[in-house]
Amino acid sequence: MKGTKVHEHEANVPASDLWAIYGTLLAADLLPELLPHVLAKVELVSGDGGVGTILKLTFPPGIPGLESYKEKFTKVDNENYIKEAQAIEGDILKLGFLFYMIRFEIIAKGPGSSVIRSTVEYEIDDAHPELEAMVSTAPLAATAEKFSEHAKEKMVPQGTA
C-alpha cells in the first residue's frame, strides 16, 4: 500500500532564510537542539549536505520498534528549494516499510514570507497495514515551526541606521 501525507506551514520568513537551514546540514545540527523530543541525535555518516549525503537519525526512547535509521539525500535542489531524503537502512525498513521518503519544499510567497511544505511518501508491506498509523506529519510540522522561529530570530533587522 502506497501513501502520501502533506503538511504546510506558513512562515513570515524569506524562503532563502529557511533554505539556509533546510538546504544545509544546519538542519541536522538544529533538530536535536530545538526538538529533542522528536530526534535525540543526528549524525553525519558521509557527505557534505548534497545529494548522496547519509545521516543517521536516532529517536528519543519511547517509540516502540523505532530506535534509529539512516537516510540518504536523493535530491537537493538549491534553485527551487527542494530536498528529498529516503530511508536506506534501519528500523523504519525493519518495521515493514518498503519505501519511506521525506520531501521539504520551501515556497516563496513574497519577499518576507514563505510556505514550508513537508511531505512523507511511503509504501507499506501489505502484511503490515497497521504501519500507516505510524506515518505522521506532526514531527515535520513541529520542525517547520521551530525552524521558522529560529530563522526569524537570526534575521538581521532591515533598515536600522
Short mmCIF file of C-alpha atoms in Angstrom, two decimals:
data_model
loop_
_atom_site.label_atom_id
_atom_site.label_comp_id
_atom_site.label_asym_id
_atom_site.label_seq_id
_atom_site.Cartn_x
_atom_site.Cartn_y
_atom_site.Cartn_z
CA MET A 1 0.00 0.00 0.00
CA LYS A 2 1.37 3.41 -1.02
CA GLY A 3 0.53 6.71 0.58
CA THR A 4 1.40 10.37 0.93
CA LYS A 5 0.87 12.78 3.81
CA VAL A 6 1.49 16.52 3.49
CA HIS A 7 1.76 19.41 5.95
CA GLU A 8 2.11 23.10 5.07
CA HIS A 9 3.37 25.79 7.43
CA GLU A 10 3.21 29.50 6.59
CA ALA A 11 6.19 31.47 7.84
CA ASN A 12 6.91 35.19 7.96
CA VAL A 13 10.45 34.45 6.87
CA PRO A 14 12.02 34.77 3.40
CA ALA A 15 12.36 31.45 1.57
CA SER A 16 16.12 31.93 1.25
CA ASP A 17 16.49 32.20 5.05
CA LEU A 18 14.57 28.95 5.55
CA TRP A 19 16.58 27.23 2.82
CA ALA A 20 19.75 28.26 4.66
CA ILE A 21 18.55 25.77 7.30
CA TYR A 22 16.66 23.10 5.33
CA GLY A 23 19.09 23.06 2.40
CA THR A 24 22.19 22.55 4.51
CA LEU A 25 23.50 20.37 7.30
CA LEU A 26 22.44 23.08 9.76
CA ALA A 27 19.08 21.28 9.92
CA ALA A 28 20.86 18.17 11.26
CA ASP A 29 22.52 20.25 13.98
CA LEU A 30 19.37 22.14 14.94
CA LEU A 31 16.93 19.20 15.10
CA PRO A 32 18.21 17.59 18.33
CA GLU A 33 18.83 21.03 19.85
CA LEU A 34 15.40 22.54 19.10
CA LEU A 35 13.32 19.33 19.08
CA PRO A 36 14.94 16.74 21.38
CA HIS A 37 11.55 15.02 21.79
CA VAL A 38 11.50 14.39 18.00
CA LEU A 39 15.14 13.41 17.42
CA ALA A 40 17.69 12.66 20.11
CA LYS A 41 20.69 12.72 17.77
CA VAL A 42 21.54 13.27 14.10
CA GLU A 43 24.94 12.05 12.93
CA LEU A 44 26.62 12.74 9.60
CA VAL A 45 27.69 9.34 8.21
CA SER A 46 29.03 10.66 4.91
CA GLY A 47 28.69 13.58 2.54
CA ASP A 48 28.66 17.37 2.61
CA GLY A 49 24.92 18.07 2.60
CA GLY A 50 24.46 17.49 -1.11
CA VAL A 51 22.93 14.54 -2.98
CA GLY A 52 24.31 11.29 -1.58
CA THR A 53 24.76 12.61 1.95
CA ILE A 54 23.86 9.98 4.56
CA LEU A 55 22.62 10.82 8.05
CA LYS A 56 21.86 8.52 10.98
CA LEU A 57 18.79 9.68 12.91
CA THR A 58 18.35 8.45 16.48
CA PHE A 59 14.98 8.82 18.17
CA PRO A 60 14.38 9.51 21.86
CA PRO A 61 13.36 6.45 23.92
CA GLY A 62 9.67 5.57 23.95
CA ILE A 63 8.76 4.80 20.34
CA PRO A 64 8.32 1.01 20.15
CA GLY A 65 10.45 -0.57 17.42
CA LEU A 66 11.96 2.75 16.34
CA GLU A 67 15.42 3.50 17.64
CA SER A 68 17.28 4.77 14.57
CA TYR A 69 17.56 4.70 10.80
CA LYS A 70 19.79 6.06 8.07
CA GLU A 71 18.56 8.36 5.35
CA LYS A 72 20.20 9.42 2.11
CA PHE A 73 19.65 12.76 0.38
CA THR A 74 18.35 11.84 -3.06
CA LYS A 75 17.58 15.39 -4.18
CA VAL A 76 18.94 18.77 -3.11
CA ASP A 77 17.66 21.48 -5.45
CA ASN A 78 19.16 24.79 -4.33
CA GLU A 79 17.38 26.69 -7.10
CA ASN A 80 13.83 25.51 -6.35
CA TYR A 81 14.43 24.87 -2.62
CA ILE A 82 13.54 21.17 -2.60
CA LYS A 83 15.24 18.43 -0.58
CA GLU A 84 14.35 14.74 -0.51
CA ALA A 85 15.72 12.18 1.93
CA GLN A 86 14.98 8.46 1.66
CA ALA A 87 15.31 5.82 4.39
CA ILE A 88 18.01 3.39 3.29
CA GLU A 89 18.67 1.31 6.40
CA GLY A 90 17.41 0.75 9.92
CA ASP A 91 14.29 0.42 11.99
CA ILE A 92 11.80 2.10 9.61
CA LEU A 93 12.55 -0.52 6.98
CA LYS A 94 12.72 -3.35 9.54
CA LEU A 95 9.20 -2.48 10.73
CA GLY A 96 7.81 -3.22 7.26
CA PHE A 97 8.09 -0.01 5.26
CA LEU A 98 9.22 -0.83 1.73
CA PHE A 99 9.82 2.85 0.95
CA TYR A 100 9.92 5.93 3.19
CA MET A 101 10.89 9.37 1.89
CA ILE A 102 10.58 12.88 3.26
CA ARG A 103 10.47 15.93 0.97
CA PHE A 104 10.82 19.53 2.07
CA GLU A 105 9.82 22.35 -0.26
CA ILE A 106 10.31 26.00 0.63
CA ILE A 107 7.92 28.10 -1.46
CA ALA A 108 8.36 31.89 -1.59
CA LYS A 109 5.07 33.75 -1.09
CA GLY A 110 6.55 37.24 -1.02
CA PRO A 111 9.78 38.98 -0.02
CA GLY A 112 9.29 38.20 3.66
CA SER A 113 7.02 35.17 3.67
CA SER A 114 7.04 31.58 2.53
CA VAL A 115 5.45 28.18 2.94
CA ILE A 116 7.23 25.07 4.16
CA ARG A 117 5.61 22.05 2.54
CA SER A 118 6.66 18.80 4.21
CA THR A 119 5.66 15.55 2.51
CA VAL A 120 6.03 11.93 3.58
CA GLU A 121 5.78 9.35 0.81
CA TYR A 122 5.71 5.73 1.83
CA GLU A 123 4.97 2.19 0.78
CA ILE A 124 3.98 -0.44 3.30
CA ASP A 125 4.23 -4.19 3.08
CA ASP A 126 0.65 -5.49 2.73
CA ALA A 127 1.27 -7.71 5.76
CA HIS A 128 1.62 -4.61 7.97
CA PRO A 129 -1.35 -2.25 7.33
CA GLU A 130 -1.08 -1.04 10.94
CA LEU A 131 2.10 0.85 9.99
CA GLU A 132 0.06 3.50 8.19
CA ALA A 133 -0.96 4.84 11.62
CA MET A 134 2.74 5.45 12.36
CA VAL A 135 3.12 7.82 9.41
CA SER A 136 2.64 11.31 10.74
CA THR A 137 3.47 14.83 9.64
CA ALA A 138 3.37 16.02 13.28
CA PRO A 139 7.19 15.90 13.72
CA LEU A 140 7.60 17.72 10.40
CA ALA A 141 5.05 20.34 11.46
CA ALA A 142 6.92 20.87 14.75
CA THR A 143 10.18 21.13 12.81
CA ALA A 144 8.73 23.72 10.41
CA GLU A 145 7.51 25.81 13.32
CA LYS A 146 10.83 25.67 15.21
CA PHE A 147 12.95 26.29 12.10
CA SER A 148 10.74 29.28 11.21
CA GLU A 149 11.17 30.71 14.70
CA HIS A 150 14.91 30.10 14.57
CA ALA A 151 15.26 31.77 11.15
CA LYS A 152 13.19 34.74 12.29
CA GLU A 153 15.34 35.20 15.42
CA LYS A 154 18.53 35.06 13.36
CA MET A 155 17.33 37.59 10.76
CA VAL A 156 19.16 40.89 10.76
CA PRO A 157 16.70 43.80 11.10
CA GLN A 158 16.43 45.72 7.83
CA GLY A 159 16.83 49.47 7.60
CA THR A 160 18.27 50.11 11.05
CA ALA A 161 20.69 53.03 10.91
#
